[in-house]
Amino acid sequence: MPAVPGRAVVPAVAGVAPCISDQRKAFANDLTHPQLLAVSASSNRAKGDQGPEAWKPPNRQIWCAYARAWTDVKTAYQLTVTTDEKAALNQMLDTCTTEAPR
């Protein structure tokens, strides 16, 4: 069985400049705010280290969960959010329903 690529929802440097070594280590090893998703190799290549303003999951059914995971990590680490990133997140969060999992 081929390995399934993993992709961090929020790249390790998104909103951090410069990223403090201890913060980077905590971010990479955080199990409280997990962000590693199993994705196809093509999705992994397509996303790269882009934020939601430049890349969204092709399956709109997961936009809500993806945007919630993104904002959870950004909030937990007090990372910055650009205007374009916020607009894209709002677009994805607008797909959430009261039944959507967190």
Coordinates of N, CA and C in Angstrom, one line a residue:
M1 N 0.9 -1.2 0.0 CA 0.0 0.0 0.0 C 0.9 1.2 0.0
P2 N 0.7 2.2 -0.9 CA 1.5 3.4 -1.0 C 1.2 4.3 0.3
A3 N 2.2 5.0 0.6 CA 2.1 5.9 1.8 C 1.1 7.1 1.4
V4 N 0.3 7.5 2.4 CA -0.6 8.6 2.1 C 0.1 9.9 2.6
P5 N 0.3 10.9 1.7 CA 1.0 12.1 2.1 C 0.2 12.8 3.2
G6 N 0.9 13.4 4.1 CA 0.3 14.3 5.1 C 0.6 15.7 4.8
R7 N -0.4 16.6 5.1 CA -0.2 18.0 4.9 C -0.7 18.8 6.1
A8 N 0.2 19.7 6.6 CA -0.2 20.5 7.7 C -1.2 21.5 7.1
V9 N -2.3 21.7 7.9 CA -3.3 22.7 7.5 C -2.7 24.1 7.4
V10 N -2.0 24.5 8.5 CA -1.4 25.8 8.5 C 0.1 25.6 8.4
P11 N 0.8 26.1 7.3 CA 2.2 25.9 7.2 C 2.9 26.5 8.5
A12 N 4.1 25.9 8.8 CA 4.8 26.2 10.0 C 5.2 27.7 10.1
V13 N 5.2 28.4 9.0 CA 5.7 29.8 9.1 C 4.5 30.8 8.8
A14 N 3.3 30.3 8.6 CA 2.2 31.2 8.2 C 1.9 32.2 9.3
G15 N 2.1 33.4 9.1 CA 1.8 34.4 10.1 C 2.9 34.6 11.2
V16 N 4.0 34.0 11.0 CA 5.1 34.1 11.9 C 6.3 34.6 11.2
A17 N 6.8 35.7 11.6 CA 8.0 36.2 11.0 C 8.8 37.1 12.0
P18 N 9.9 36.7 12.5 CA 10.5 35.4 12.3 C 9.9 34.4 13.3
C19 N 9.9 33.1 13.0 CA 9.3 32.1 13.9 C 10.4 31.7 15.0
I20 N 10.0 31.9 16.2 CA 10.9 31.5 17.3 C 11.0 30.0 17.4
S21 N 12.3 29.6 17.6 CA 12.6 28.2 17.6 C 11.7 27.3 18.5
D22 N 11.5 27.8 19.8 CA 10.6 27.1 20.7 C 9.2 27.0 20.2
Q23 N 8.7 28.1 19.7 CA 7.3 28.2 19.2 C 7.2 27.2 18.0
R24 N 8.2 27.2 17.1 CA 8.1 26.3 15.9 C 8.1 24.8 16.4
K25 N 8.9 24.5 17.4 CA 8.9 23.1 17.9 C 7.5 22.8 18.6
A26 N 7.0 23.7 19.4 CA 5.7 23.5 20.0 C 4.6 23.3 18.9
F27 N 4.7 24.1 17.9 CA 3.7 24.1 16.8 C 3.8 22.7 16.1
A28 N 5.0 22.3 15.8 CA 5.2 21.0 15.1 C 4.7 19.8 15.9
N29 N 4.8 19.9 17.2 CA 4.5 18.7 18.0 C 3.2 18.8 18.8
D30 N 2.3 19.8 18.4 CA 1.1 20.1 19.1 C 0.0 19.0 18.8
L31 N -0.4 18.3 19.8 CA -1.5 17.3 19.6 C -2.8 17.8 20.0
T32 N -2.8 19.0 20.7 CA -4.1 19.6 21.1 C -4.8 20.3 20.0
H33 N -4.0 20.8 19.0 CA -4.6 21.5 17.9 C -4.0 20.8 16.6
P34 N -4.4 19.5 16.5 CA -3.8 18.7 15.4 C -4.2 19.3 14.0
Q35 N -3.3 19.3 13.1 CA -3.5 19.9 11.8 C -3.0 19.1 10.6
L36 N -2.5 17.9 10.9 CA -2.0 17.1 9.8 C -3.2 16.3 9.2
L37 N -3.4 16.5 8.0 CA -4.5 15.8 7.3 C -4.0 14.8 6.2
A38 N -4.6 13.7 6.1 CA -4.3 12.7 5.0 C -4.9 13.3 3.7
V39 N -4.0 13.4 2.7 CA -4.5 14.0 1.5 C -3.9 13.2 0.3
S40 N -4.4 13.4 -0.9 CA -3.8 12.8 -2.0 C -2.5 13.5 -2.4
A41 N -1.7 12.8 -3.1 CA -0.4 13.4 -3.5 C -0.7 14.6 -4.4
S42 N -1.7 14.6 -5.2 CA -1.9 15.8 -6.1 C -2.4 17.0 -5.3
S43 N -3.3 16.7 -4.2 CA -3.7 17.8 -3.4 C -2.5 18.4 -2.6
N44 N -1.6 17.5 -2.1 CA -0.5 17.9 -1.4 C 0.4 18.8 -2.2
R45 N 0.6 18.5 -3.5 CA 1.4 19.3 -4.4 C 0.7 20.6 -4.7
A46 N -0.6 20.6 -4.9 CA -1.4 21.8 -5.3 C -1.4 22.8 -4.1
K47 N -1.6 22.3 -2.9 CA -1.6 23.3 -1.8 C -0.3 23.9 -1.5
G48 N 0.7 23.0 -1.4 CA 2.1 23.6 -1.1 C 2.0 24.3 0.3
D49 N 2.5 25.5 0.4 CA 2.4 26.2 1.7 C 1.5 27.4 1.5
Q50 N 0.5 27.3 0.6 CA -0.4 28.4 0.4 C -1.5 28.4 1.4
G51 N -2.0 29.6 1.7 CA -3.1 29.8 2.6 C -4.4 29.7 1.9
P52 N -5.5 29.8 2.6 CA -6.9 29.7 2.0 C -7.2 30.8 1.0
E53 N -6.4 31.9 1.0 CA -6.7 32.9 0.0 C -6.2 32.5 -1.4
A54 N -5.3 31.5 -1.4 CA -4.7 31.0 -2.7 C -5.1 29.6 -3.0
W55 N -5.5 28.8 -2.0 CA -5.9 27.4 -2.2 C -7.0 27.0 -1.3
K56 N -8.0 26.3 -1.8 CA -9.1 25.8 -1.0 C -9.2 24.3 -1.3
P57 N -9.6 23.5 -0.4 CA -9.8 22.1 -0.7 C -10.8 22.0 -1.9
P58 N -10.5 21.1 -2.8 CA -11.4 21.0 -4.0 C -12.8 20.5 -3.6
N59 N -12.9 19.7 -2.5 CA -14.2 19.2 -2.1 C -14.8 20.3 -1.1
R60 N -15.8 21.0 -1.6 CA -16.5 22.0 -0.8 C -17.1 21.5 0.5
Q61 N -17.4 20.2 0.5 CA -18.0 19.6 1.7 C -17.1 19.7 2.9
I62 N -15.8 19.9 2.7 CA -14.9 19.9 3.9 C -14.4 21.4 4.1
W63 N -14.9 22.3 3.4 CA -14.5 23.7 3.6 C -14.7 24.2 5.1
C64 N -15.8 23.8 5.6 CA -16.1 24.3 7.0 C -15.1 23.7 8.0
A65 N -14.8 22.4 7.9 CA -13.9 21.8 8.8 C -12.5 22.3 8.6
Y66 N -12.1 22.5 7.4 CA -10.8 23.0 7.0 C -10.6 24.4 7.6
A67 N -11.6 25.3 7.4 CA -11.5 26.7 7.8 C -11.5 26.7 9.4
R68 N -12.3 25.9 10.0 CA -12.3 25.8 11.5 C -10.9 25.4 12.0
A69 N -10.3 24.4 11.4 CA -9.0 23.9 11.8 C -8.0 25.0 11.6
W70 N -8.0 25.7 10.5 CA -7.1 26.8 10.2 C -7.2 27.9 11.3
T71 N -8.4 28.3 11.5 CA -8.6 29.4 12.5 C -8.3 29.0 13.9
D72 N -8.5 27.7 14.2 CA -8.1 27.2 15.6 C -6.6 27.3 15.8
V73 N -5.8 26.9 14.8 CA -4.4 26.9 14.9 C -3.9 28.4 14.9
K74 N -4.5 29.2 14.1 CA -4.1 30.6 14.1 C -4.4 31.3 15.4
T75 N -5.5 31.0 16.0 CA -5.9 31.5 17.3 C -5.0 31.0 18.4
A76 N -4.8 29.7 18.4 CA -4.0 29.1 19.5 C -2.6 29.7 19.5
Y77 N -2.0 30.0 18.4 CA -0.6 30.5 18.3 C -0.6 32.0 18.1
Q78 N -1.7 32.6 18.1 CA -1.8 34.1 18.0 C -1.0 34.5 16.7
L79 N -1.3 33.8 15.6 CA -0.7 34.1 14.3 C -1.5 35.2 13.6
T80 N -0.9 36.0 12.8 CA -1.6 37.0 12.0 C -2.4 36.4 10.9
V81 N -3.4 37.2 10.5 CA -4.3 36.8 9.4 C -4.4 38.0 8.4
T82 N -4.1 37.8 7.1 CA -4.2 38.9 6.2 C -5.7 39.1 5.8
T83 N -5.9 40.2 5.2 CA -7.3 40.6 4.8 C -7.8 39.5 3.8
D84 N -7.0 39.2 2.8 CA -7.4 38.2 1.8 C -7.6 36.8 2.4
E85 N -6.8 36.4 3.4 CA -6.9 35.2 4.1 C -8.3 35.2 4.9
K86 N -8.6 36.3 5.5 CA -9.8 36.4 6.3 C -11.0 36.3 5.4
A87 N -11.0 36.9 4.2 CA -12.1 36.8 3.3 C -12.3 35.4 2.8
A88 N -11.2 34.7 2.5 CA -11.3 33.3 2.1 C -11.9 32.4 3.2
L89 N -11.4 32.6 4.4 CA -11.9 31.8 5.5 C -13.4 32.1 5.8
N90 N -13.8 33.4 5.7 CA -15.2 33.7 5.8 C -16.0 33.0 4.8
Q91 N -15.5 32.9 3.5 CA -16.2 32.2 2.5 C -16.4 30.8 2.8
M92 N -15.3 30.1 3.3 CA -15.4 28.7 3.7 C -16.3 28.5 4.9
L93 N -16.2 29.4 5.9 CA -17.0 29.3 7.1 C -18.5 29.4 6.8
D94 N -18.8 30.2 5.8 CA -20.2 30.4 5.4 C -20.8 29.0 4.9
T95 N -20.0 28.0 4.7 CA -20.6 26.7 4.3 C -20.9 25.9 5.5
C96 N -20.6 26.3 6.7 CA -20.9 25.6 7.9 C -22.3 25.6 8.2
T97 N -22.8 24.5 8.8 CA -24.1 24.3 9.3 C -24.0 24.0 10.8
T98 N -25.1 24.1 11.5 CA -25.1 23.8 12.9 C -24.7 22.3 13.2
E99 N -24.9 21.5 12.2 CA -24.5 20.1 12.4 C -23.1 19.8 12.0
A100 N -22.3 20.8 11.5 CA -21.0 20.5 11.0 C -20.0 20.2 12.2
P101 N -19.2 19.1 12.1 CA -18.3 18.8 13.1 C -17.2 19.8 13.3
R102 N -16.7 19.9 14.5 CA -15.6 20.9 14.7 C -14.3 20.2 14.6

